[in-house]
Amino acid sequence: MLFAVLCTDKPGHLQVRLDNRPEHLNFLNSLGDKLKFAGPFLGADEKPNGSLVMIDADSLEAAKALAAEDPYAKAGLFESVTVKRWNWSVKNPDAA
């Protein structure tokens, strides 16, 4: 099952994001096929201010547990994290 992990950074925490980015990227890459895609949201200033991570997990609880292991989450970067079940119905490469 696919889950969207929608994260909003705490205001004024860009340096926390930058400091933890290498570990965050290593974590995402370690997910292998569980990770479908990911990237930052950008503010009007074109600087990252949140994240979208699409993961494959067995349950909502498993997706939330995985999201909690992200180094960004552990560093206290996020003001909020929402995990929602998602259906990839258009241009899904796995459905081709």
C-alpha positions as a LaTeX table, in Angstrom:
\begin{tabular}{lrrr}
\hline
Residue & $x$ (\AA) & $y$ (\AA) & $z$ (\AA) \\
\hline
Met1 & 0.00 & 0.00 & 0.00 \\
Leu2 & 1.20 & 3.48 & $-0.79$ \\
Phe3 & 1.35 & 6.24 & 1.77 \\
Ala4 & 2.14 & 9.93 & 1.36 \\
Val5 & 4.22 & 11.39 & 4.17 \\
Leu6 & 3.55 & 15.15 & 4.17 \\
Cys7 & 5.93 & 17.14 & 6.35 \\
Thr8 & 6.01 & 20.84 & 7.18 \\
Asp9 & 9.24 & 22.29 & 8.56 \\
Lys10 & 9.27 & 24.40 & 11.69 \\
Pro11 & 9.80 & 28.07 & 10.78 \\
Gly12 & 13.43 & 29.14 & 10.99 \\
His13 & 14.78 & 25.58 & 10.85 \\
Leu14 & 16.48 & 25.63 & 7.44 \\
Gln15 & 19.88 & 25.04 & 9.04 \\
Val16 & 18.53 & 21.92 & 10.79 \\
Arg17 & 17.44 & 20.66 & 7.36 \\
Leu18 & 20.83 & 21.43 & 5.80 \\
Asp19 & 22.78 & 19.88 & 8.68 \\
Asn20 & 20.80 & 16.63 & 8.52 \\
Arg21 & 20.40 & 16.33 & 4.74 \\
Pro22 & 23.19 & 13.75 & 4.16 \\
Glu23 & 21.72 & 11.40 & 6.80 \\
His24 & 18.20 & 12.01 & 5.45 \\
Leu25 & 19.28 & 11.08 & 1.91 \\
Asn26 & 21.12 & 7.99 & 3.17 \\
Phe27 & 17.96 & 6.95 & 5.03 \\
Leu28 & 15.78 & 7.41 & 1.93 \\
Asn29 & 18.22 & 5.48 & $-0.24$ \\
Ser30 & 18.30 & 2.67 & 2.33 \\
Leu31 & 14.55 & 2.13 & 1.85 \\
Gly32 & 15.10 & 0.50 & $-1.54$ \\
Asp33 & 11.83 & $-0.38$ & $-3.27$ \\
Lys34 & 9.79 & 0.90 & $-0.30$ \\
Leu35 & 10.57 & 4.44 & $-1.48$ \\
Lys36 & 8.59 & 5.44 & $-4.56$ \\
Phe37 & 9.63 & 9.11 & $-4.75$ \\
Ala38 & 10.51 & 12.03 & $-2.51$ \\
Gly39 & 11.42 & 15.68 & $-2.55$ \\
Pro40 & 11.13 & 18.99 & $-0.73$ \\
Phe41 & 8.35 & 21.54 & $-0.88$ \\
Leu42 & 9.66 & 25.01 & $-1.72$ \\
Gly43 & 8.61 & 28.35 & $-0.28$ \\
Ala44 & 8.21 & 31.62 & $-2.17$ \\
Asp45 & 11.96 & 32.17 & $-1.60$ \\
Glu46 & 12.66 & 28.82 & $-3.39$ \\
Lys47 & 14.12 & 27.37 & $-0.18$ \\
Pro48 & 12.87 & 24.01 & 1.15 \\
Asn49 & 10.19 & 24.24 & 3.82 \\
Gly50 & 8.79 & 20.72 & 3.95 \\
Ser51 & 8.90 & 17.28 & 2.39 \\
Leu52 & 6.80 & 14.81 & 0.43 \\
Val53 & 7.86 & 11.19 & 0.75 \\
Met54 & 5.87 & 8.45 & $-0.97$ \\
Ile55 & 6.45 & 5.03 & 0.59 \\
Asp56 & 5.14 & 1.51 & 0.23 \\
Ala57 & 4.20 & 0.00 & 3.60 \\
Asp58 & 1.99 & $-2.81$ & 4.91 \\
Ser59 & $-0.17$ & $-0.54$ & 7.07 \\
Leu60 & $-0.71$ & 3.02 & 8.24 \\
Glu61 & 1.06 & 2.15 & 11.49 \\
Ala62 & 4.08 & 0.78 & 9.59 \\
Ala63 & 4.20 & 3.92 & 7.42 \\
Lys64 & 4.09 & 6.16 & 10.49 \\
Ala65 & 6.85 & 4.14 & 12.15 \\
Leu66 & 9.02 & 4.43 & 9.05 \\
Ala67 & 8.41 & 8.19 & 8.85 \\
Ala68 & 9.46 & 8.54 & 12.50 \\
Glu69 & 12.84 & 6.98 & 11.65 \\
Asp70 & 13.71 & 9.74 & 9.16 \\
Pro71 & 16.72 & 11.71 & 10.44 \\
Tyr72 & 14.82 & 14.93 & 9.75 \\
Ala73 & 12.06 & 13.79 & 12.11 \\
Lys74 & 14.58 & 12.69 & 14.73 \\
Ala75 & 16.33 & 16.08 & 14.50 \\
Gly76 & 13.07 & 17.90 & 15.28 \\
Leu77 & 12.83 & 19.59 & 11.86 \\
Phe78 & 9.12 & 19.09 & 11.35 \\
Glu79 & 6.31 & 21.21 & 12.74 \\
Ser80 & 3.83 & 18.63 & 11.49 \\
Val81 & 3.79 & 15.23 & 9.80 \\
Thr82 & 0.71 & 13.74 & 8.17 \\
Val83 & 0.66 & 10.20 & 6.79 \\
Lys84 & $-2.16$ & 9.37 & 4.37 \\
Arg85 & $-3.03$ & 6.33 & 2.27 \\
Trp86 & $-2.63$ & 7.19 & $-1.41$ \\
Asn87 & $-3.75$ & 5.59 & $-4.67$ \\
Trp88 & $-1.44$ & 6.13 & $-7.66$ \\
Ser89 & $-4.08$ & 6.03 & $-10.38$ \\
Val90 & $-2.55$ & 8.15 & $-13.16$ \\
Lys91 & 0.87 & 7.52 & $-14.79$ \\
Asn92 & 1.75 & 4.80 & $-12.31$ \\
Pro93 & 4.84 & 3.11 & $-13.78$ \\
Asp94 & 4.00 & $-0.13$ & $-11.96$ \\
Ala95 & 0.62 & $-0.33$ & $-13.70$ \\
Ala96 & 2.09 & $-0.25$ & $-17.22$ \\
\hline
\end{tabular}
